[in-house]
Amino acid sequence: MLNVVVLVSGGGTNLQAIIDAVESGIITNAKITGVISNNKNAYALERASKHGIPGICISPKDYASRAEFNEKFLETVNELQPDLIVLAGFLVVIPPEMTAKYQNRIINIHPSLIPSFCGTGYYGLKVHEAALERGVKVVGATVHFVDEGTDTGPIILQKAVEVEQGDTPKELQLRVMEQAEWKILPKAIDLIANDKVKVEDGRVTIIGGSE
Ligand code: GAR
């Protein structure tokens, strides 16, 4: 049974998609054993508590330095002994000590088709604003392993979504969530829990294909 810890910062709709997929059996061989938020008011923490999942808040704001926070953050994660750490809308930079310790055991959902609209400064609604500004006709989402860079790790799954004429950033964000994020994030966790994801030379192979 894969011990999954989910890291969140906000509304937690991706966390909800994971909880629902575990409860409905779309994800097998995995259990969410903790949710960590950097924001004590994150609605994601309420979603966790409604499903009996322990929630913890740890914020850089409560520490004198980033180094002190990073140390405590790593300790908090270690105590939960995760097999897999899922960044589901988590907006704090992952310390290098954590990416080193949990190599190929941290995954992130990003709301674009990487390598488009990713890297520093591209998060949340900003990604969709940039896509509309550029006038692209196809957007999407990506699940990838987290390495020491920003959105640079091996890509596990991607799903494309069409832009519709007159879309606002919020409308586009919701369509990308509904059609892509809430599907590929649970699917990636299920594939990992069932030992179907292999990483070699920075590239991912899905055993048996991703369908
Ligand atoms: C999601 O769209 C996720 O892809 C994005 O933040 C949102 C969180 O929503 N993550 C990033 O932009 C990371 N770079 P949620 O809290 O409702 O899951």
PDB file of N, CA and C and ligand atoms in Angstrom, residues 8-15 44 47 88-91 108-112 119 122-125 127-128 141 151 173 176-177 181-182, ligand 1:
ATOM      1  N   VAL A   8      -0.612  21.077  -0.195  1.00  0.00           N
ATOM      2  CA  VAL A   8      -1.600  21.995  -0.782  1.00  0.00           C
ATOM      3  C   VAL A   8      -1.355  23.428  -0.297  1.00  0.00           C
ATOM      4  N   SER A   9      -1.967  24.386  -1.027  1.00  0.00           N
ATOM      5  CA  SER A   9      -1.915  25.785  -0.582  1.00  0.00           C
ATOM      6  C   SER A   9      -3.273  26.463  -0.607  1.00  0.00           C
ATOM      7  N   GLY A  10      -4.227  25.887  -1.356  1.00  0.00           N
ATOM      8  CA  GLY A  10      -5.460  26.652  -1.578  1.00  0.00           C
ATOM      9  C   GLY A  10      -6.728  25.830  -1.495  1.00  0.00           C
ATOM     10  N   GLY A  11      -7.529  25.938  -2.544  1.00  0.00           N
ATOM     11  CA  GLY A  11      -8.870  25.351  -2.559  1.00  0.00           C
ATOM     12  C   GLY A  11      -8.890  23.832  -2.464  1.00  0.00           C
ATOM     13  N   GLY A  12      -7.904  23.209  -3.047  1.00  0.00           N
ATOM     14  CA  GLY A  12      -7.800  21.761  -2.898  1.00  0.00           C
ATOM     15  C   GLY A  12      -8.717  20.935  -3.783  1.00  0.00           C
ATOM     16  N   THR A  13      -9.072  21.446  -4.972  1.00  0.00           N
ATOM     17  CA  THR A  13      -9.922  20.620  -5.843  1.00  0.00           C
ATOM     18  C   THR A  13      -9.148  19.404  -6.361  1.00  0.00           C
ATOM     19  N   ASN A  14      -7.855  19.552  -6.547  1.00  0.00           N
ATOM     20  CA  ASN A  14      -7.070  18.385  -6.963  1.00  0.00           C
ATOM     21  C   ASN A  14      -6.961  17.370  -5.830  1.00  0.00           C
ATOM     22  N   LEU A  15      -6.815  17.860  -4.595  1.00  0.00           N
ATOM     23  CA  LEU A  15      -6.829  16.956  -3.434  1.00  0.00           C
ATOM     24  C   LEU A  15      -8.157  16.197  -3.419  1.00  0.00           C
ATOM     25  N   ALA A  44      -8.525  23.332   1.397  1.00  0.00           N
ATOM     26  CA  ALA A  44      -8.038  21.955   1.249  1.00  0.00           C
ATOM     27  C   ALA A  44      -7.947  21.247   2.605  1.00  0.00           C
ATOM     28  N   ARG A  47     -11.291  19.951   3.476  1.00  0.00           N
ATOM     29  CA  ARG A  47     -11.612  18.765   2.663  1.00  0.00           C
ATOM     30  C   ARG A  47     -10.963  17.533   3.300  1.00  0.00           C
ATOM     31  N   ALA A  88      -0.265  19.270  -4.924  1.00  0.00           N
ATOM     32  CA  ALA A  88      -1.562  19.520  -5.554  1.00  0.00           C
ATOM     33  C   ALA A  88      -1.914  20.994  -5.342  1.00  0.00           C
ATOM     34  N   GLY A  89      -1.290  21.855  -6.166  1.00  0.00           N
ATOM     35  CA  GLY A  89      -1.503  23.288  -5.993  1.00  0.00           C
ATOM     36  C   GLY A  89      -0.695  23.820  -4.817  1.00  0.00           C
ATOM     37  N   PHE A  90       0.494  23.250  -4.604  1.00  0.00           N
ATOM     38  CA  PHE A  90       1.369  23.687  -3.505  1.00  0.00           C
ATOM     39  C   PHE A  90       2.323  24.741  -4.052  1.00  0.00           C
ATOM     40  N   LEU A  91       2.288  25.936  -3.452  1.00  0.00           N
ATOM     41  CA  LEU A  91       2.992  27.067  -4.067  1.00  0.00           C
ATOM     42  C   LEU A  91       4.288  27.457  -3.366  1.00  0.00           C
ATOM     43  N   ASN A 108       4.065  16.553  -9.235  1.00  0.00           N
ATOM     44  CA  ASN A 108       3.400  17.857  -9.234  1.00  0.00           C
ATOM     45  C   ASN A 108       2.397  17.899 -10.383  1.00  0.00           C
ATOM     46  N   ILE A 109       1.266  18.579 -10.149  1.00  0.00           N
ATOM     47  CA  ILE A 109       0.346  18.857 -11.253  1.00  0.00           C
ATOM     48  C   ILE A 109       0.565  20.306 -11.669  1.00  0.00           C
ATOM     49  N   HIS A 110       0.795  20.520 -12.964  1.00  0.00           N
ATOM     50  CA  HIS A 110       0.973  21.892 -13.479  1.00  0.00           C
ATOM     51  C   HIS A 110      -0.083  22.148 -14.551  1.00  0.00           C
ATOM     52  N   PRO A 111      -0.727  23.339 -14.507  1.00  0.00           N
ATOM     53  CA  PRO A 111      -1.847  23.564 -15.419  1.00  0.00           C
ATOM     54  C   PRO A 111      -1.459  24.071 -16.810  1.00  0.00           C
ATOM     55  N   SER A 112      -0.451  23.426 -17.422  1.00  0.00           N
ATOM     56  CA  SER A 112      -0.142  23.713 -18.829  1.00  0.00           C
ATOM     57  C   SER A 112       0.511  22.477 -19.418  1.00  0.00           C
ATOM     58  N   GLY A 119       7.611  27.115 -15.281  1.00  0.00           N
ATOM     59  CA  GLY A 119       8.800  27.726 -14.682  1.00  0.00           C
ATOM     60  C   GLY A 119       8.405  28.845 -13.729  1.00  0.00           C
ATOM     61  N   TYR A 122       5.001  31.136 -13.296  1.00  0.00           N
ATOM     62  CA  TYR A 122       3.813  30.528 -13.915  1.00  0.00           C
ATOM     63  C   TYR A 122       3.131  29.592 -12.917  1.00  0.00           C
ATOM     64  N   TYR A 123       2.085  30.101 -12.296  1.00  0.00           N
ATOM     65  CA  TYR A 123       1.299  29.255 -11.387  1.00  0.00           C
ATOM     66  C   TYR A 123      -0.137  29.750 -11.394  1.00  0.00           C
ATOM     67  N   GLY A 124      -1.050  28.841 -11.071  1.00  0.00           N
ATOM     68  CA  GLY A 124      -2.467  29.190 -10.954  1.00  0.00           C
ATOM     69  C   GLY A 124      -2.995  29.928 -12.171  1.00  0.00           C
ATOM     70  N   LEU A 125      -3.752  30.974 -11.920  1.00  0.00           N
ATOM     71  CA  LEU A 125      -4.430  31.723 -12.979  1.00  0.00           C
ATOM     72  C   LEU A 125      -3.449  32.389 -13.955  1.00  0.00           C
ATOM     73  N   VAL A 127      -0.973  31.208 -15.414  1.00  0.00           N
ATOM     74  CA  VAL A 127      -0.687  30.317 -16.536  1.00  0.00           C
ATOM     75  C   VAL A 127      -1.752  30.512 -17.626  1.00  0.00           C
ATOM     76  N   HIS A 128      -2.995  30.595 -17.209  1.00  0.00           N
ATOM     77  CA  HIS A 128      -4.100  30.698 -18.166  1.00  0.00           C
ATOM     78  C   HIS A 128      -4.149  32.096 -18.784  1.00  0.00           C
ATOM     79  N   ALA A 141      -2.738  20.108 -19.168  1.00  0.00           N
ATOM     80  CA  ALA A 141      -2.098  19.943 -17.868  1.00  0.00           C
ATOM     81  C   ALA A 141      -1.050  18.841 -17.956  1.00  0.00           C
ATOM     82  N   ASP A 151       9.436  22.956 -12.515  1.00  0.00           N
ATOM     83  CA  ASP A 151       8.669  22.314 -13.609  1.00  0.00           C
ATOM     84  C   ASP A 151       9.577  21.647 -14.648  1.00  0.00           C
ATOM     85  N   GLN A 173      -9.266  28.013 -16.811  1.00  0.00           N
ATOM     86  CA  GLN A 173      -8.724  27.287 -15.657  1.00  0.00           C
ATOM     87  C   GLN A 173      -9.638  26.142 -15.250  1.00  0.00           C
ATOM     88  N   VAL A 176      -9.598  23.302 -17.799  1.00  0.00           N
ATOM     89  CA  VAL A 176      -8.350  22.518 -17.703  1.00  0.00           C
ATOM     90  C   VAL A 176      -8.398  21.604 -16.477  1.00  0.00           C
ATOM     91  N   MET A 177      -8.968  22.130 -15.382  1.00  0.00           N
ATOM     92  CA  MET A 177      -9.097  21.278 -14.190  1.00  0.00           C
ATOM     93  C   MET A 177     -10.020  20.092 -14.472  1.00  0.00           C
ATOM     94  N   GLU A 181      -6.699  18.077 -15.260  1.00  0.00           N
ATOM     95  CA  GLU A 181      -6.027  17.893 -13.965  1.00  0.00           C
ATOM     96  C   GLU A 181      -6.667  16.818 -13.091  1.00  0.00           C
ATOM     97  N   TRP A 182      -8.005  16.905 -12.939  1.00  0.00           N
ATOM     98  CA  TRP A 182      -8.679  15.986 -12.018  1.00  0.00           C
ATOM     99  C   TRP A 182      -8.676  14.552 -12.545  1.00  0.00           C
TER     100      TRP A 182
HETATM  101  C1  GAR B   1      -4.284  23.910  -9.945  1.00  0.00           C
HETATM  102  O1  GAR B   1      -4.762  24.418 -11.167  1.00  0.00           O
HETATM  103  C2  GAR B   1      -2.845  23.449 -10.106  1.00  0.00           C
HETATM  104  O2  GAR B   1      -2.589  22.877 -11.352  1.00  0.00           O
HETATM  105  C3  GAR B   1      -2.107  24.746  -9.945  1.00  0.00           C
HETATM  106  O3  GAR B   1      -2.775  25.399  -8.888  1.00  0.00           O
HETATM  107  C4  GAR B   1      -4.158  25.022  -8.898  1.00  0.00           C
HETATM  108  C5  GAR B   1      -4.560  24.547  -7.511  1.00  0.00           C
HETATM  109  O4  GAR B   1      -5.936  24.299  -7.433  1.00  0.00           O
HETATM  110  N1  GAR B   1      -0.719  24.524  -9.663  1.00  0.00           N
HETATM  111  C6  GAR B   1       0.260  25.303 -10.129  1.00  0.00           C
HETATM  112  O5  GAR B   1       0.067  26.304 -10.791  1.00  0.00           O
HETATM  113  C7  GAR B   1       1.673  24.841  -9.762  1.00  0.00           C
HETATM  114  N2  GAR B   1       2.657  25.523 -10.528  1.00  0.00           N
HETATM  115  P1  GAR B   1      -6.567  23.386  -6.299  1.00  0.00           P
HETATM  116  O6  GAR B   1      -6.041  23.896  -4.968  1.00  0.00           O
HETATM  117  O7  GAR B   1      -8.048  23.598  -6.446  1.00  0.00           O
HETATM  118  O8  GAR B   1      -6.146  21.957  -6.562  1.00  0.00           O
END
